DNA sequence: CTTTTATGATAGTAATACTGTCATAAACAA
DNA sequence: TTGTTTATGACAGTATTACTATCATAAAAG
C-alpha cells in the first residue's frame, strides 16, 4: 500500500512522489530537518546524505521553503485522510468532532500509509517547524497560487463538523483552526516550555491533550462532556 | 517618558537600551524586519540603514535570532506592563481577564511608552515572526538560560487571573498561553489566510477578535458572557 | 534504434554569516 | 591635566549558503 496525495502542483517543480530520487528527497529531508532543525538544513547536506547532488534536488524544489511547504501539505492531507476514514458511518456530530481531535493530536494510523514517509517523524517536524511554512514574507502570493489549500480544506472539514453540532455557531473556522494550531503548540510547549502548558510531556501527553481539546470544544459548543465517550 | 525593561542578560552581548547605537539597532531592526521579513533581514542591511557597520551590530547581538528574541521579549514585557496597569484596582476576576484579552489583542497604550520603539509595528512583527523566536533547534538550552522568562511570566499572570475565577480549573496555563497564541494567529489568518479564521481583517477586527476570545474563555470557565461589559 | 528525460559531475557566483585587526574619538579615572 | 579604558568605525578575510550553468551519460520511452 502506498498513499499518494495530489498536492498543489506549484509546490514542486517535479512531483517527488513519482521517482526514486524524489521519494529519497522526501524521506531523508524529514529525517534531516528533524535532526538538525530547519534553519541548519541545506540542500547540500541533504544531497550528501542521499548520495546525490544539490543540483538534482533543485530540479524538484525551488528552495527549502517549498520543500517544507510540500512536507506540511502532505501532512495535512494525511490528517484529513485519517479523519475522513475514521468518521465514516458515524452519525453523531459531537462524536465526529471527538474523533477528529483524537486524529489531529496523534496523527498516526495503525498501519503506516507509506513506505518512505515516517508519519511519526513528520508529525514531530510539523510540531517544530510547521508554522514556518506560512509565516513568510510571500504568504499572500503563495496563498493566491493555492499553496495552502491542503490546510484550508482540513480546517473546513472540521469547521463543517462544528456547524453540524451548532449551525448557528459564529466561530467555526476559528475554533477549527485553533484546534490544529493549539494541538501542535501545546505539544511543543509540553516538551520544551512546560511552564506554558497544563499538559505534561510523557506517556499520557496525547490522552491529556485530547481530553483538554475536547473539554474546550465541548464547553464552547454547549455539549455534554461525556457525550462522545 | 522612556520605558526600559530588564530583559534576560544573555539575550544581548551589551544592553542596547543604554546606548545611542543600541537604540538605533532596536528601532530600525523593527522597521526593517517588518518591511522585508525576518528571512531576508541581515545585519549588513541593517548596518547600511543606520549608517553603521555589521561588526558594530555584532557587538550587541550574537546573531539575528537573538535580536528577534530580544524584540519579542520586549514586546511580552510591554504587554505584561499594559495588563498590569490596567487591571490595577479592579476587583472582579472575570473583568480582569477581559481587560487582559483587550490588551493582548490591541497591545497599544494611549501614549506610546517609548521614543524609539514603535509598538504598533512591533506588534505586527510579533504577529508575523514571533513564533520563530522559540521554534528553533536550541530551544531547550535557551530555555535553561532563561531566555523565555518574559513570555512565561506573562502567561503566568493571566493563568493566575484564570485561577482566581475558578481555583479548580485544570487548564489555566494552556488556556492562558492559547489566548496569546490564538490572538496573534487569528490576526495573521484574518489578514493573510482568511479561510482559516472567523474574524475578518479591517476596522472591526480587533473588536471581533476580543469578543471571540472572551466568548471562548467565558464558555470554558462557565462565566456569564455579559458579566464584564 | 533513436530520442527524450533524468541524473550526476563539475564549475562558478553573489550573498550570508560571521571573525579579526587597527585607528580613533569619547568617556572616565587618577 | 594626562592616561586609560571603552565604543565605534573602517577594512579585510573566510567558510558556507543559495543558488545557476554546462556537459556527459545512462535509462526509459517512442
Short mmCIF file of C-alpha atoms (C1' of nucleotides) in Angstrom, two decimals:
data_model
loop_
_atom_site.label_atom_id
_atom_site.label_comp_id
_atom_site.label_asym_id
_atom_site.label_seq_id
_atom_site.Cartn_x
_atom_site.Cartn_y
_atom_site.Cartn_z
CA UNK A 1 0.00 0.00 0.00
CA UNK A 2 1.29 3.39 -0.92
CA UNK A 3 -0.65 6.57 -0.31
CA UNK A 4 -0.19 9.41 -2.76
CA UNK A 5 -1.78 12.84 -2.41
CA UNK A 6 -2.37 15.29 -5.18
CA UNK A 7 -0.77 18.37 -3.78
CA UNK A 8 -0.75 21.80 -5.37
CA UNK A 9 1.41 21.46 -8.48
CA UNK A 10 3.37 24.66 -7.87
CA UNK A 11 4.78 23.32 -4.60
CA UNK A 12 7.33 21.35 -6.56
CA UNK A 13 8.98 21.62 -9.96
CA UNK A 14 8.51 17.88 -10.49
CA UNK A 15 6.35 15.54 -8.40
CA UNK A 16 8.76 13.86 -5.98
CA UNK A 17 6.25 11.09 -5.27
CA UNK A 18 6.78 9.68 -8.77
CA UNK A 19 10.50 8.98 -8.86
CA UNK A 20 13.03 7.09 -6.79
CA UNK A 21 15.13 10.21 -6.21
CA UNK A 22 12.04 12.24 -5.39
CA UNK A 23 10.98 9.78 -2.72
CA UNK A 24 14.51 9.72 -1.33
CA UNK A 25 14.40 13.52 -1.08
CA UNK A 26 11.13 13.39 0.85
CA UNK A 27 12.14 10.54 3.11
CA UNK A 28 15.53 11.95 4.03
CA UNK A 29 14.55 15.60 4.27
CA UNK A 30 12.13 14.64 7.05
CA UNK A 31 14.87 12.80 8.90
CA UNK A 32 17.44 15.54 8.37
CA UNK A 33 15.24 18.53 9.23
CA UNK A 34 14.05 16.70 12.31
CA UNK A 35 17.61 16.05 13.42
CA UNK A 36 19.33 19.38 12.74
CA UNK A 37 16.42 21.87 12.52
CA UNK A 38 15.07 23.72 9.51
CA UNK A 39 17.48 26.67 9.82
CA UNK A 40 20.61 24.49 9.59
CA UNK A 41 19.11 22.25 6.92
CA UNK A 42 20.54 22.79 3.43
CA UNK A 43 20.12 21.05 0.08
CA UNK A 44 23.86 20.42 0.10
CA UNK A 45 23.66 18.42 3.35
CA UNK A 46 20.62 16.54 2.08
CA UNK A 47 22.44 15.76 -1.18
CA UNK A 48 25.39 14.30 0.72
CA UNK A 49 23.05 12.20 2.86
CA UNK A 50 21.27 10.64 -0.10
CA UNK A 51 24.37 10.40 -2.29
CA UNK A 52 23.07 12.84 -4.85
CA UNK A 53 23.86 16.43 -5.77
CA UNK A 54 22.48 19.84 -4.83
CA UNK A 55 21.52 20.48 -8.43
CA UNK A 56 19.43 17.32 -8.60
CA UNK A 57 17.42 18.39 -5.55
CA UNK A 58 16.93 21.85 -7.08
CA UNK A 59 15.28 20.05 -10.00
CA UNK A 60 12.49 19.04 -7.62
CA UNK A 61 12.16 22.04 -5.34
CA UNK A 62 12.87 25.72 -5.93
CA UNK A 63 14.30 26.04 -2.42
CA UNK A 64 13.96 24.59 1.04
CA UNK A 65 10.92 26.69 1.85
CA UNK A 66 8.88 24.95 -0.83
CA UNK A 67 10.14 21.59 0.35
CA UNK A 68 8.87 22.38 3.85
CA UNK A 69 5.57 23.53 2.39
CA UNK A 70 5.33 20.27 0.48
CA UNK A 71 6.01 18.22 3.60
CA UNK A 72 3.47 20.12 5.73
CA UNK A 73 0.88 19.93 2.96
CA UNK A 74 1.42 16.21 2.72
CA UNK A 75 0.96 16.04 6.49
CA UNK A 76 -2.31 17.97 6.45
CA UNK A 77 -3.61 15.79 3.63
CA UNK A 78 -2.68 12.78 5.70
CA UNK A 79 -4.50 14.09 8.79
CA UNK A 80 -7.54 14.88 6.65
CA UNK A 81 -7.46 11.38 5.22
CA UNK A 82 -7.27 9.89 8.71
CA UNK A 83 -10.17 11.96 9.98
CA UNK A 84 -12.30 11.17 6.94
CA UNK A 85 -11.89 7.41 7.16
CA UNK A 86 -12.45 7.43 10.91
CA UNK A 87 -15.66 9.45 10.92
CA UNK A 88 -17.16 7.41 8.10
CA UNK A 89 -20.51 5.93 9.11
CA UNK A 90 -20.54 7.86 12.38
CA UNK A 91 -23.87 9.60 12.87
CA UNK A 92 -23.30 11.81 15.89
CA UNK A 93 -21.62 15.13 15.09
CA UNK A 94 -20.06 15.56 18.56
CA UNK A 95 -18.66 12.06 18.20
CA UNK A 96 -17.15 13.09 14.85
CA UNK A 97 -15.51 16.10 16.46
CA UNK A 98 -14.02 13.99 19.19
CA UNK A 99 -12.63 11.58 16.60
CA UNK A 100 -11.20 14.49 14.64
CA UNK A 101 -9.46 15.75 17.78
CA UNK A 102 -8.05 12.32 18.50
CA UNK A 103 -6.67 12.07 15.00
CA UNK A 104 -5.19 15.55 14.82
CA UNK A 105 -3.37 15.01 18.12
CA UNK A 106 -1.96 11.56 17.45
CA UNK A 107 -1.84 11.68 13.63
CA UNK A 108 -0.95 8.04 13.30
CA UNK A 109 -2.72 5.09 11.80
CA UNK A 110 -2.28 1.51 12.93
CA UNK A 111 -0.64 0.69 9.63
CA UNK A 112 1.65 3.28 8.21
CA UNK A 113 0.26 4.55 4.95
CA UNK A 114 3.52 4.93 3.20
CA UNK A 115 6.86 3.18 2.88
CA UNK A 116 9.10 6.23 2.54
CA UNK A 117 7.32 8.72 4.81
CA UNK A 118 7.72 8.21 8.53
CA UNK A 119 4.48 9.75 9.76
CA UNK A 120 5.60 9.97 13.37
CA UNK A 121 8.72 11.86 12.44
CA UNK A 122 6.74 14.06 10.09
CA UNK A 123 4.30 14.85 12.88
CA UNK A 124 7.19 15.91 15.12
CA UNK A 125 8.57 18.02 12.28
CA UNK A 126 5.24 19.79 11.80
CA UNK A 127 5.02 20.47 15.54
CA UNK A 128 8.50 22.02 15.49
CA UNK A 129 8.63 23.74 12.11
CA UNK A 130 5.11 23.72 10.65
CA UNK A 131 4.34 27.36 11.32
CA UNK A 132 7.34 28.45 9.26
CA UNK A 133 5.57 27.14 6.17
CA UNK A 134 3.21 30.12 6.21
CA UNK A 135 4.88 32.69 8.44
CA UNK A 136 6.78 34.03 5.49
CA UNK A 137 7.01 37.28 3.63
CA UNK A 138 5.44 35.94 0.42
CA UNK A 139 2.40 34.37 2.10
CA UNK A 140 -0.15 36.36 0.09
CA UNK A 141 1.29 35.42 -3.30
CA UNK A 142 1.65 31.80 -2.31
CA UNK A 143 -1.89 31.77 -1.00
CA UNK A 144 -3.12 33.13 -4.34
CA UNK A 145 -1.22 30.33 -6.05
CA UNK A 146 -3.17 27.81 -3.97
CA UNK A 147 -0.25 26.61 -1.90
CA UNK A 148 -2.16 26.41 1.39
CA UNK A 149 -5.17 24.55 0.03
CA UNK A 150 -4.44 21.36 1.95
CA UNK A 151 -4.58 23.11 5.30
CA UNK A 152 -7.62 25.15 4.32
CA UNK A 153 -9.53 22.04 3.24
CA UNK A 154 -8.68 20.34 6.51
CA UNK A 155 -9.79 23.32 8.59
CA UNK A 156 -13.01 23.44 6.56
CA UNK A 157 -13.67 19.74 7.17
CA UNK A 158 -13.60 20.23 10.93
CA UNK A 159 -15.40 23.57 10.76
CA UNK A 160 -18.26 21.80 8.98
CA UNK A 161 -18.45 19.19 11.73
CA UNK A 162 -18.66 22.06 14.23
CA UNK A 163 -21.50 23.60 12.23
CA UNK A 164 -23.27 20.24 12.25
CA UNK A 165 -23.19 20.40 16.04
CA UNK A 166 -24.39 24.00 16.13
CA UNK A 167 -25.42 25.56 12.79
CA UNK A 168 -25.64 28.97 14.41
CA UNK A 169 -22.15 28.95 15.88
CA UNK A 170 -20.33 32.07 14.70
CA UNK A 171 -16.75 30.95 15.12
CA UNK A 172 -16.50 27.58 13.38
CA UNK A 173 -13.44 28.43 11.29
CA UNK A 174 -11.53 29.93 14.19
CA UNK A 175 -12.39 27.11 16.55
CA UNK A 176 -11.32 24.61 13.92
CA UNK A 177 -8.01 26.28 13.02
CA UNK A 178 -7.34 26.86 16.69
CA UNK A 179 -7.74 23.16 17.42
CA UNK A 180 -4.98 22.37 14.93
CA UNK A 181 -2.72 25.21 16.00
CA UNK A 182 -3.31 24.62 19.69
CA UNK A 183 -2.71 20.89 19.45
CA UNK A 184 0.72 21.35 17.90
CA UNK A 185 1.58 24.30 20.09
CA UNK A 186 0.71 22.58 23.31
CA UNK A 187 2.76 19.54 22.33
CA UNK A 188 5.67 21.87 21.64
CA UNK A 189 5.19 23.66 24.94
CA UNK A 190 4.78 20.43 26.89
CA UNK A 191 8.07 19.18 25.51
CA UNK A 192 10.14 22.35 25.51
CA UNK A 193 8.49 25.11 27.55
CA UNK A 194 6.43 23.26 30.17
CA UNK A 195 5.64 26.45 32.08
CA UNK A 196 3.39 27.38 29.15
CA UNK A 197 1.20 24.29 29.18
CA UNK A 198 -1.09 22.42 31.52
CA UNK A 199 -0.34 19.12 29.82
CA UNK A 200 2.90 17.39 30.66
CA UNK A 201 5.06 15.56 28.16
CA UNK A 202 5.37 11.83 28.55
CA UNK A 203 3.30 8.73 28.08
CA UNK A 204 -0.07 10.29 28.85
CA UNK A 205 0.52 13.56 26.99
CA UNK A 206 -1.63 12.70 23.98
CA UNK A 207 -4.52 11.46 26.10
CA UNK A 208 -4.43 14.52 28.31
CA UNK A 209 -4.19 16.83 25.33
CA UNK A 210 -7.16 15.14 23.64
CA UNK A 211 -9.15 15.49 26.87
CA UNK A 212 -8.28 19.17 27.11
CA UNK A 213 -9.12 19.97 23.49
CA UNK A 214 -12.38 18.10 23.83
CA UNK A 215 -13.15 19.87 27.11
CA UNK A 216 -12.57 23.28 25.50
CA UNK A 217 -14.60 22.39 22.41
CA UNK A 218 -17.49 20.86 24.33
CA UNK A 219 -17.71 23.86 26.66
CA UNK A 220 -17.62 26.34 23.80
CA UNK A 221 -20.27 24.37 21.91
CA UNK A 222 -22.50 23.66 24.95
CA UNK A 223 -22.03 19.93 24.63
CA UNK A 224 -22.21 17.28 27.29
CA UNK A 225 -18.62 16.41 28.19
CA UNK A 226 -19.36 12.69 28.26
CA UNK A 227 -21.45 12.52 25.13
CA UNK A 228 -18.69 11.12 23.00
CA UNK A 229 -17.25 8.55 25.34
CA UNK B 1 8.96 59.16 29.48
CA UNK B 2 11.03 56.20 28.44
CA UNK B 3 10.17 52.66 29.40
CA UNK B 4 13.01 50.24 29.97
CA UNK B 5 12.61 46.57 30.73
CA UNK B 6 15.18 44.36 32.39
CA UNK B 7 15.36 41.53 29.95
CA UNK B 8 17.40 38.38 30.36
CA UNK B 9 21.05 39.47 30.15
CA UNK B 10 22.12 36.69 27.82
CA UNK B 11 19.77 37.89 25.10
CA UNK B 12 22.30 40.54 24.14
CA UNK B 13 26.04 40.96 24.48
CA UNK B 14 25.53 44.55 25.57
CA UNK B 15 22.26 46.18 26.61
CA UNK B 16 21.05 48.04 23.52
CA UNK B 17 18.68 50.16 25.59
CA UNK B 18 21.63 52.02 27.12
CA UNK B 19 23.41 53.45 24.10
CA UNK B 20 22.54 55.56 21.11
CA UNK B 21 23.67 52.89 18.65
CA UNK B 22 21.84 50.21 20.61
CA UNK B 23 18.56 52.11 20.44
CA UNK B 24 19.10 52.72 16.72
CA UNK B 25 19.58 48.98 16.22
CA UNK B 26 16.32 48.24 18.04
CA UNK B 27 14.33 50.96 16.34
CA UNK B 28 15.49 50.16 12.82
CA UNK B 29 15.50 46.40 13.11
CA UNK B 30 11.77 46.54 13.85
CA UNK B 31 11.18 48.67 10.76
CA UNK B 32 13.43 46.58 8.54
CA UNK B 33 12.21 43.13 9.62
CA UNK B 34 8.64 44.34 9.24
CA UNK B 35 9.31 45.57 5.73
CA UNK B 36 11.38 42.72 4.24
CA UNK B 37 10.63 39.75 6.52
CA UNK B 38 12.90 38.01 9.01
CA UNK B 39 14.41 35.58 6.48
CA UNK B 40 15.70 38.35 4.19
CA UNK B 41 16.78 40.53 7.09
CA UNK B 42 20.56 40.68 7.61
CA UNK B 43 22.87 42.65 9.91
CA UNK B 44 24.55 44.00 6.78
CA UNK B 45 21.30 45.55 5.53
CA UNK B 46 20.54 46.93 8.98
CA UNK B 47 24.05 48.39 9.22
CA UNK B 48 23.58 50.20 5.90
CA UNK B 49 20.22 51.56 7.02
CA UNK B 50 21.56 53.02 10.26
CA UNK B 51 24.88 54.12 8.78
CA UNK B 52 26.90 51.76 10.93
CA UNK B 53 28.76 48.51 10.31
CA UNK B 54 27.96 44.82 10.57
CA UNK B 55 30.67 44.39 13.15
CA UNK B 56 29.18 47.05 15.41
CA UNK B 57 25.81 45.29 15.41
CA UNK B 58 27.52 42.00 16.21
CA UNK B 59 28.87 43.73 19.31
CA UNK B 60 25.27 43.92 20.59
CA UNK B 61 23.75 40.67 19.35
CA UNK B 62 25.31 37.31 18.63
CA UNK B 63 23.12 36.89 15.57
CA UNK B 64 19.72 37.86 14.22
CA UNK B 65 17.94 35.13 16.15
CA UNK B 66 18.89 36.72 19.48
CA UNK B 67 17.85 40.11 18.19
CA UNK B 68 14.41 38.70 17.36
CA UNK B 69 14.25 37.09 20.79
CA UNK B 70 15.13 40.43 22.35
CA UNK B 71 12.38 42.21 20.39
CA UNK B 72 9.72 39.63 21.22
CA UNK B 73 10.76 39.60 24.88
CA UNK B 74 10.47 43.37 24.98
CA UNK B 75 7.03 43.02 23.43
CA UNK B 76 5.85 40.48 26.01
CA UNK B 77 7.17 42.68 28.83
CA UNK B 78 5.27 45.56 27.30
CA UNK B 79 2.01 43.58 27.12
CA UNK B 80 2.50 42.43 30.70
CA UNK B 81 3.05 46.02 31.75
CA UNK B 82 -0.12 47.12 29.96
CA UNK B 83 -2.20 44.39 31.53
CA UNK B 84 -0.83 45.08 34.99
CA UNK B 85 -1.54 48.80 34.96
CA UNK B 86 -5.00 48.24 33.50
CA UNK B 87 -6.19 45.63 36.00
CA UNK B 88 -4.94 47.65 38.95
CA UNK B 89 -7.73 48.30 41.45
CA UNK B 90 -10.13 46.05 39.57
CA UNK B 91 -11.88 43.64 41.93
CA UNK B 92 -13.71 41.27 39.64
CA UNK B 93 -11.53 38.46 38.26
CA UNK B 94 -13.63 37.95 35.09
CA UNK B 95 -13.31 41.68 34.48
CA UNK B 96 -9.54 41.37 34.82
CA UNK B 97 -9.50 38.58 32.27
CA UNK B 98 -11.50 40.63 29.82
CA UNK B 99 -9.10 43.54 30.25
CA UNK B 100 -6.16 41.20 29.73
CA UNK B 101 -7.72 39.97 26.48
CA UNK B 102 -8.32 43.52 25.30
CA UNK B 103 -4.71 44.41 25.96
CA UNK B 104 -3.15 41.35 24.39
CA UNK B 105 -5.16 41.88 21.22
CA UNK B 106 -4.58 45.58 20.76
CA UNK B 107 -1.27 45.90 22.62
CA UNK B 108 -1.26 49.65 22.43
CA UNK B 109 -1.42 52.35 25.05
CA UNK B 110 -2.88 55.79 24.52
CA UNK B 111 0.57 57.26 24.93
CA UNK B 112 3.43 55.38 23.39
CA UNK B 113 5.77 54.24 26.14
CA UNK B 114 8.94 54.69 24.23
CA UNK B 115 10.51 57.08 21.77
CA UNK B 116 12.48 54.61 19.69
CA UNK B 117 10.17 51.59 19.76
CA UNK B 118 7.10 51.75 17.56
CA UNK B 119 4.76 49.46 19.49
CA UNK B 120 2.28 49.09 16.65
CA UNK B 121 4.97 47.97 14.25
CA UNK B 122 6.44 45.69 16.90
CA UNK B 123 3.02 44.12 17.44
CA UNK B 124 2.76 43.42 13.71
CA UNK B 125 6.25 41.95 13.77
CA UNK B 126 5.36 39.62 16.64
CA UNK B 127 2.21 38.50 14.80
CA UNK B 128 4.27 37.69 11.70
CA UNK B 129 7.54 36.42 13.14
CA UNK B 130 7.06 35.91 16.88
CA UNK B 131 6.81 32.13 16.77
CA UNK B 132 10.25 31.89 15.18
CA UNK B 133 11.75 33.17 18.42
CA UNK B 134 11.15 29.79 20.09
CA UNK B 135 10.57 27.38 17.21
CA UNK B 136 14.28 26.76 16.97
CA UNK B 137 16.62 23.87 17.37
CA UNK B 138 18.29 25.21 20.51
CA UNK B 139 15.07 25.95 22.40
CA UNK B 140 15.93 23.73 25.39
CA UNK B 141 19.32 25.31 26.02
CA UNK B 142 17.93 28.80 25.61
CA UNK B 143 15.09 27.98 27.95
CA UNK B 144 17.59 26.79 30.57
CA UNK B 145 19.42 30.08 30.14
CA UNK B 146 16.19 31.91 31.00
CA UNK B 147 15.63 33.43 27.60
CA UNK B 148 11.87 32.88 27.55
CA UNK B 149 11.18 34.22 31.01
CA UNK B 150 9.28 37.27 29.76
CA UNK B 151 6.72 35.16 27.94
CA UNK B 152 6.45 32.69 30.81
CA UNK B 153 5.83 35.47 33.33
CA UNK B 154 3.12 36.93 31.13
CA UNK B 155 1.41 33.56 30.66
CA UNK B 156 1.58 33.05 34.43
CA UNK B 157 -0.01 36.44 35.08
CA UNK B 158 -3.07 35.57 33.02
CA UNK B 159 -3.14 31.96 34.26
CA UNK B 160 -3.37 33.33 37.81
CA UNK B 161 -6.33 35.52 36.84
CA UNK B 162 -7.97 32.41 35.41
CA UNK B 163 -7.38 30.57 38.69
CA UNK B 164 -8.93 33.48 40.55
CA UNK B 165 -12.07 32.92 38.50
CA UNK B 166 -12.02 29.16 39.08
CA UNK B 167 -9.40 27.83 41.51
CA UNK B 168 -10.20 24.27 40.46
CA UNK B 169 -9.72 24.83 36.75
CA UNK B 170 -7.20 22.28 35.45
CA UNK B 171 -6.02 24.04 32.32
CA UNK B 172 -5.10 27.58 33.39
CA UNK B 173 -1.65 27.59 31.77
CA UNK B 174 -2.88 26.17 28.48
CA UNK B 175 -5.87 28.47 28.33
CA UNK B 176 -3.61 31.41 29.05
CA UNK B 177 -0.89 30.55 26.52
CA UNK B 178 -3.56 29.71 23.99
CA UNK B 179 -5.11 33.15 24.38
CA UNK B 180 -1.80 34.74 23.40
CA UNK B 181 -1.03 32.31 20.62
CA UNK B 182 -4.57 32.35 19.27
CA UNK B 183 -4.81 36.13 19.30
CA UNK B 184 -1.72 36.52 17.13
CA UNK B 185 -2.57 33.58 14.96
CA UNK B 186 -6.08 34.71 14.22
CA UNK B 187 -4.84 38.19 13.33
CA UNK B 188 -2.36 36.58 10.94
CA UNK B 189 -5.04 34.36 9.43
CA UNK B 190 -7.55 37.21 9.15
CA UNK B 191 -5.02 39.24 7.21
CA UNK B 192 -3.38 36.55 5.09
CA UNK B 193 -5.36 33.32 5.13
CA UNK B 194 -8.96 34.42 5.74
CA UNK B 195 -10.34 30.93 5.08
CA UNK B 196 -8.78 29.92 8.38
CA UNK B 197 -10.49 32.50 10.56
CA UNK B 198 -13.96 33.61 11.52
CA UNK B 199 -12.80 37.14 12.13
CA UNK B 200 -12.27 39.39 9.14
CA UNK B 201 -9.47 41.86 8.80
CA UNK B 202 -10.38 45.52 8.76
CA UNK B 203 -11.59 48.17 11.12
CA UNK B 204 -13.59 45.90 13.40
CA UNK B 205 -11.09 43.06 13.51
CA UNK B 206 -9.76 43.80 16.98
CA UNK B 207 -13.22 44.20 18.48
CA UNK B 208 -14.44 40.98 16.91
CA UNK B 209 -11.33 39.12 17.99
CA UNK B 210 -11.70 40.37 21.57
CA UNK B 211 -15.33 39.26 21.55
CA UNK B 212 -14.39 35.85 20.26
CA UNK B 213 -11.57 35.30 22.75
CA UNK B 214 -13.83 36.43 25.56
CA UNK B 215 -16.64 34.18 24.32
CA UNK B 216 -14.31 31.15 24.27
CA UNK B 217 -12.86 31.98 27.70
CA UNK B 218 -16.20 32.68 29.32
CA UNK B 219 -17.71 29.45 27.98
CA UNK B 220 -14.73 27.38 29.09
CA UNK B 221 -14.82 28.98 32.55
CA UNK B 222 -18.63 28.89 32.94
CA UNK B 223 -18.88 32.65 33.13
CA UNK B 224 -21.73 34.90 32.19
CA UNK B 225 -20.90 36.34 28.76
CA UNK B 226 -22.08 39.79 29.75
CA UNK B 227 -20.50 39.90 33.18
CA UNK B 228 -17.59 42.03 32.10
CA UNK B 229 -19.37 44.55 29.96
"C1'" DC C 1 17.32 2.27 -32.80
"C1'" DT C 2 16.78 6.91 -31.98
"C1'" DT C 3 15.31 10.45 -28.97
"C1'" DT C 4 13.88 12.24 -24.93
"C1'" DT C 5 14.42 12.64 -19.94
"C1'" DA C 6 16.66 12.21 -15.50
"C1'" DT C 7 20.65 12.28 -13.04
"C1'" DG C 8 25.45 13.16 -11.82
"C1'" DA C 9 29.76 15.67 -12.15
"C1'" DT C 10 31.89 19.80 -12.08
"C1'" DA C 11 32.31 24.75 -12.01
"C1'" DG C 12 31.17 29.19 -10.78
"C1'" DT C 13 28.98 33.45 -8.40
"C1'" DA C 14 26.92 36.68 -5.24
"C1'" DA C 15 25.43 36.97 -0.76
"C1'" DT C 16 25.42 35.50 4.04
"C1'" DA C 17 27.17 34.90 8.50
"C1'" DC C 18 30.36 35.53 10.67
"C1'" DT C 19 35.75 36.77 12.91
"C1'" DG C 20 39.95 39.65 13.39
"C1'" DT C 21 42.76 43.82 13.47
"C1'" DC C 22 43.65 48.50 13.90
"C1'" DA C 23 42.75 53.52 14.31
"C1'" DT C 24 40.30 56.98 16.63
"C1'" DA C 25 37.18 59.57 19.37
"C1'" DA C 26 34.75 59.98 23.53
"C1'" DA C 27 34.17 58.97 28.44
"C1'" DC C 28 36.22 58.30 32.85
"C1'" DA C 29 39.62 57.97 36.33
"C1'" DA C 30 43.99 59.48 38.69
"C1'" DT D 1 45.89 67.58 33.17
"C1'" DT D 2 47.23 63.14 31.49
"C1'" DG D 3 46.47 58.38 30.99
"C1'" DT D 4 43.46 54.68 30.17
"C1'" DT D 5 39.57 52.37 29.23
"C1'" DT D 6 35.56 51.76 26.12
"C1'" DA D 7 32.75 52.22 21.96
"C1'" DT D 8 32.60 52.67 17.28
"C1'" DG D 9 34.10 52.63 12.50
"C1'" DA D 10 36.97 51.11 8.70
"C1'" DC D 11 38.70 47.47 6.47
"C1'" DA D 12 39.99 42.69 5.46
"C1'" DG D 13 39.16 38.00 5.25
"C1'" DT D 14 36.82 33.16 5.40
"C1'" DA D 15 33.66 29.31 5.16
"C1'" DT D 16 29.19 28.38 3.94
"C1'" DT D 17 24.86 29.16 1.64
"C1'" DA D 18 21.87 29.56 -2.07
"C1'" DC D 19 21.72 29.32 -5.97
"C1'" DT D 20 22.73 28.89 -11.82
"C1'" DA D 21 25.09 26.90 -15.91
"C1'" DT D 22 27.17 23.33 -18.76
"C1'" DC D 23 28.13 18.85 -20.22
"C1'" DA D 24 28.32 13.75 -20.18
"C1'" DT D 25 25.85 9.65 -19.64
"C1'" DA D 26 22.54 6.16 -18.50
"C1'" DA D 27 17.92 4.76 -18.55
"C1'" DA D 28 13.28 4.99 -20.33
"C1'" DA D 29 10.07 5.86 -23.99
"C1'" DG D 30 8.62 6.08 -28.80
#
